Short mmCIF file of C-alpha atoms in Angstrom, two decimals:
data_model
loop_
_atom_site.label_atom_id
_atom_site.label_comp_id
_atom_site.label_asym_id
_atom_site.label_seq_id
_atom_site.Cartn_x
_atom_site.Cartn_y
_atom_site.Cartn_z
CA MET A 1 5.43 15.17 -25.43
CA THR A 2 3.16 14.68 -22.41
CA LEU A 3 -0.21 13.12 -21.55
CA ASP A 4 -0.80 15.20 -18.42
CA TRP A 5 -3.57 17.25 -20.04
CA PHE A 6 -5.15 14.11 -21.50
CA ASP A 7 -5.16 12.41 -18.08
CA ARG A 8 -6.61 15.47 -16.33
CA VAL A 9 -9.45 15.82 -18.81
CA SER A 10 -10.16 12.07 -18.78
CA ALA A 11 -10.45 12.11 -14.99
CA GLU A 12 -12.81 15.09 -14.85
CA LEU A 13 -14.89 14.61 -17.97
CA GLN A 14 -17.26 11.86 -16.85
CA ASP A 15 -18.27 13.59 -13.61
CA ASN A 16 -18.79 16.91 -15.39
CA LEU A 17 -20.99 15.38 -18.06
CA GLU A 18 -23.09 13.49 -15.52
CA SER A 19 -23.62 16.61 -13.43
CA ILE A 20 -24.84 18.83 -16.30
CA CYS A 21 -26.95 16.26 -18.16
CA GLU A 22 -29.35 13.84 -16.48
CA LYS A 23 -29.96 11.96 -19.71
CA TYR A 24 -26.23 11.36 -20.23
CA ASP A 25 -25.95 10.23 -16.61
CA GLN A 26 -28.52 7.53 -17.34
CA ILE A 27 -27.20 6.02 -20.56
CA GLY A 28 -23.97 7.75 -21.63
CA HIS A 29 -20.66 5.86 -21.50
CA MET A 30 -17.07 6.66 -22.34
CA SER A 31 -14.00 4.56 -23.07
CA ILE A 32 -10.34 5.61 -23.08
CA ASP A 33 -7.66 4.38 -25.47
CA LYS A 34 -4.17 5.61 -24.57
CA GLY A 35 -2.38 3.10 -26.77
CA ALA A 36 -3.04 4.90 -30.06
CA LYS A 37 -0.58 7.34 -31.63
CA HIS A 38 -3.17 10.02 -30.89
CA PRO A 39 -4.95 8.82 -27.71
CA ARG A 40 -8.72 9.15 -27.83
CA ILE A 41 -11.82 9.24 -25.65
CA GLU A 42 -14.91 7.71 -27.24
CA PHE A 43 -18.49 8.27 -26.13
CA PHE A 44 -21.30 5.83 -26.78
CA VAL A 45 -24.65 4.40 -25.74
CA GLU A 46 -25.71 0.77 -25.81
CA THR A 47 -28.78 -0.49 -27.67
CA GLU A 48 -31.13 -3.18 -26.43
CA GLU A 49 -28.97 -5.66 -28.37
CA LEU A 50 -25.93 -4.38 -26.43
CA ASP A 51 -24.38 -2.91 -29.55
CA ARG A 52 -22.29 0.20 -29.05
CA GLU A 53 -23.45 3.31 -30.89
CA TYR A 54 -20.71 5.96 -30.83
CA PHE A 55 -21.74 9.60 -30.96
CA CYS A 56 -18.48 11.48 -30.34
CA THR A 57 -14.72 10.85 -30.43
CA LEU A 58 -12.18 13.18 -28.86
CA PHE A 59 -8.62 12.90 -30.16
CA PHE A 60 -5.54 14.13 -28.33
CA ASP A 61 -2.41 15.35 -30.07
CA PRO A 62 0.39 14.68 -27.52
CA PHE A 63 2.94 16.70 -29.50
CA ASN A 64 0.86 19.88 -29.53
CA ASN A 65 -0.86 19.04 -26.22
CA GLU A 66 -4.37 19.69 -27.52
CA PHE A 67 -7.72 17.94 -27.98
CA TYR A 68 -9.54 17.99 -31.29
CA ILE A 69 -12.50 16.45 -33.08
CA GLU A 70 -12.66 15.46 -36.73
CA SER A 71 -15.45 16.11 -39.21
CA TYR A 72 -15.84 15.09 -42.82
CA ASP A 73 -17.07 17.40 -45.58
CA LEU A 74 -18.87 15.32 -48.21
CA ASP A 75 -18.88 18.11 -50.76
CA LEU A 76 -15.17 18.83 -50.52
CA ASP A 77 -14.16 15.26 -49.68
CA LEU A 78 -11.97 16.59 -46.88
CA THR A 79 -11.48 15.83 -43.20
CA SER A 80 -11.15 18.85 -40.94
CA ARG A 81 -10.11 19.25 -37.31
CA THR A 82 -11.63 21.50 -34.68
CA ILE A 83 -9.25 22.33 -31.84
CA LEU A 84 -10.78 22.37 -28.33
CA GLU A 85 -8.92 24.84 -26.16
CA ASP A 86 -10.22 24.00 -22.67
CA ILE A 87 -12.40 21.53 -20.79
CA GLU A 88 -15.50 23.74 -21.13
CA ASP A 89 -15.20 23.52 -24.93
CA ILE A 90 -14.72 19.75 -24.68
CA ILE A 91 -17.79 19.27 -22.46
CA ASP A 92 -19.91 21.45 -24.74
CA VAL A 93 -18.92 19.45 -27.84
CA VAL A 94 -19.65 16.08 -26.23
CA HIS A 95 -22.91 17.32 -24.69
CA GLU A 96 -24.14 18.76 -27.98
CA SER A 97 -23.12 15.64 -29.91
CA PHE A 98 -24.99 13.46 -27.41
CA HIS A 99 -28.25 15.36 -27.77
CA ASP A 100 -27.95 15.56 -31.56
CA PHE A 101 -27.47 11.82 -31.62
CA MET A 102 -30.33 11.06 -29.23
CA ASN A 103 -32.74 13.34 -31.08
CA ASP A 104 -32.43 11.09 -34.11
CA ASP A 105 -33.83 8.03 -32.38
CA GLU A 106 -34.33 7.44 -28.66
CA ASP A 107 -36.36 4.24 -28.91
CA ASP A 108 -33.43 1.85 -29.24
CA TYR A 109 -31.71 2.75 -25.96
CA VAL A 110 -32.47 1.33 -22.57
CA VAL A 111 -32.37 3.12 -19.22
CA VAL A 112 -32.15 0.52 -16.45
CA ASP A 113 -33.49 1.67 -13.08
CA GLU A 114 -33.87 -1.72 -11.45
CA TYR A 115 -33.01 -5.29 -12.33
CA ASP A 116 -35.01 -7.13 -14.96
CA SER A 117 -34.16 -10.78 -15.63
CA ASP A 118 -34.33 -10.12 -19.39
CA ASP A 119 -31.61 -7.43 -19.23
CA VAL A 120 -28.02 -8.49 -19.84
CA HIS A 121 -26.41 -5.19 -18.88
CA GLU A 122 -26.91 -3.33 -15.60
CA GLU A 123 -24.75 -0.27 -15.10
CA ASP A 124 -25.17 0.39 -11.40
CA LYS A 125 -25.40 -3.12 -9.95
CA TYR A 126 -22.96 -5.98 -9.59
CA TYR A 127 -24.39 -9.48 -9.62
CA LEU A 128 -22.70 -12.42 -7.98
CA ASP A 129 -23.00 -16.09 -9.00
CA ASP A 130 -22.97 -15.39 -12.73
CA GLU A 131 -23.22 -19.10 -13.48
CA GLU A 132 -26.52 -19.55 -11.64
CA GLU A 133 -29.37 -20.33 -14.03
CA ASP A 134 -32.13 -18.79 -11.92
CA ASP A 135 -32.84 -15.15 -11.10
CA ASP A 136 -31.84 -15.35 -7.44
CA TYR A 137 -29.01 -12.79 -7.63
CA GLU A 138 -27.36 -11.01 -4.74
CA THR A 139 -26.91 -7.37 -5.63
CA LEU A 140 -24.30 -4.96 -4.40
CA ASP A 141 -24.54 -1.20 -4.64
CA VAL A 142 -21.38 -0.05 -6.41
CA GLU A 143 -20.25 3.52 -6.94
CA TRP A 144 -17.99 3.48 -9.98
CA GLU A 145 -15.00 5.74 -9.48
CA THR A 146 -13.70 5.50 -13.05
CA PRO A 147 -15.23 5.12 -16.51
CA GLU A 148 -14.44 2.06 -18.60
CA VAL A 149 -10.79 2.20 -19.62
CA THR A 150 -9.79 0.25 -22.71
CA ALA A 151 -6.96 -2.14 -21.86
CA TYR A 152 -6.76 -4.13 -25.10
CA ILE A 153 -8.26 -4.06 -28.60
CA ASP A 154 -7.74 -6.62 -31.35
CA ASP A 155 -9.54 -5.49 -34.50
CA GLU A 156 -8.69 -8.70 -36.34
CA GLU A 157 -10.24 -10.90 -33.65
CA ALA A 158 -13.00 -8.31 -32.92
CA LEU A 159 -12.06 -8.36 -29.23
CA GLU A 160 -12.12 -5.51 -26.74
CA ILE A 161 -11.18 -5.68 -23.04
CA THR A 162 -12.01 -2.84 -20.68
CA TYR A 163 -11.66 -2.26 -16.94
CA LYS A 164 -13.28 0.03 -14.43
CA PHE A 165 -12.86 0.49 -10.69
CA GLY A 166 -15.54 1.07 -8.07
CA VAL A 167 -16.28 0.95 -4.36
CA ILE A 168 -18.97 -1.25 -2.81
CA GLN A 169 -21.02 1.13 -0.71
CA GLU A 170 -22.07 -1.29 2.03
CA THR A 171 -18.62 -2.72 2.79
CA GLY A 172 -16.18 -0.13 1.44
CA ASP A 173 -14.35 -2.86 -0.50
CA GLY A 174 -12.88 -2.14 -3.91
CA ILE A 175 -14.18 -3.85 -7.02
CA LEU A 176 -12.33 -4.19 -10.32
CA GLN A 177 -14.59 -5.10 -13.22
CA ARG A 178 -13.25 -6.57 -16.44
CA ILE A 179 -15.56 -6.55 -19.47
CA ASN A 180 -14.83 -8.65 -22.54
CA ARG A 181 -16.68 -7.83 -25.78
CA VAL A 182 -16.35 -10.15 -28.76
CA ARG A 183 -17.99 -9.69 -32.15
CA THR A 184 -18.89 -13.01 -33.81
CA GLU A 185 -18.87 -13.78 -37.52
CA ASP A 186 -22.67 -13.38 -37.46
CA ASP A 187 -22.18 -9.84 -36.12
CA ASP A 188 -23.50 -10.79 -32.67
CA LEU A 189 -21.94 -9.11 -29.66
CA ILE A 190 -20.93 -11.40 -26.79
CA LYS A 191 -20.24 -9.62 -23.52
CA ASP A 192 -18.72 -11.15 -20.37
CA GLU A 193 -18.17 -9.38 -17.07
CA PHE A 194 -15.68 -10.54 -14.44
CA ASN A 195 -15.46 -8.92 -11.03
CA PHE A 196 -12.67 -8.99 -8.47
CA ILE A 197 -13.40 -7.70 -4.96
CA PHE A 198 -10.69 -6.75 -2.49
CA SER A 199 -10.16 -4.73 0.68
CA LYS A 200 -7.86 -1.77 1.17
CA ASP A 201 -5.53 -4.02 3.21
CA GLU A 202 -5.14 -6.39 0.25
CA ALA A 203 -4.63 -3.74 -2.43
CA SER A 204 -0.97 -2.95 -1.78
CA THR A 205 -0.07 -6.66 -1.69
CA ILE A 206 -1.88 -7.30 -4.98
CA ILE A 207 -0.18 -4.35 -6.67
CA ALA A 208 3.25 -5.41 -5.39
CA MET A 209 2.81 -9.02 -6.55
CA ILE A 210 1.79 -7.94 -10.04
CA ALA A 211 4.61 -5.39 -10.32
CA SER A 212 7.19 -7.95 -9.20
CA HIS A 213 6.20 -10.47 -11.86
CA MET A 214 5.39 -8.30 -14.87
CA ASP A 215 8.28 -9.82 -16.84
CA SER A 216 6.72 -13.27 -16.46
CA ILE A 217 3.36 -12.24 -17.94
CA LYS A 218 2.81 -12.76 -21.66
CA SER A 219 1.05 -10.24 -23.91
CA LEU A 220 -2.24 -11.18 -25.54
CA ASP A 221 -0.50 -10.63 -28.88
CA THR A 222 2.18 -13.24 -28.10
CA ASP A 223 2.23 -16.21 -30.48
CA TYR A 224 2.61 -19.53 -28.70
#
């Protein structure tokens, strides 16, 4: 059993999709869940209310080392799998699913080109001083090197934590962004973003400190 093929596809998929589809580049997102029995890559867009609307899910069978998608036949009441042999097949399936989904209704999705004080989510900008109540934000131009990677999901608490890594173009510093999404009892989505900026000189020290104290860190599932 190996995840080498899963990791290779995950690393290349986002860049390939952005390069062949301008529309996906503007509003398409992907998240990675390696903790499941069959790891998966999910693709989604966000509505004006910041709800996630998923349009495609890729599953990976680590025992057979292959990607597949699932479809449900209402007439036969059966779930079927379509095996995707190579990355070209995978890209085609996601690309086609995206356009099929967007053709249904494009009015609910927002493409953000520049900052608007009424927008909660901005894909390509990082804003400092999140606790400031005015609109006087300092913006940094960030090139995101990875998609959002799912670090933790708690279905019972309706909590999802994701991370992504980028590079600040002006300074060359690294930025690690943590995004918390919580679904309330009223079905409202609360989203918090936390950003940690560090230089290349600091990175190895940070990694070493975390690795040396992993046994001291408690899991989010730990009961106190």
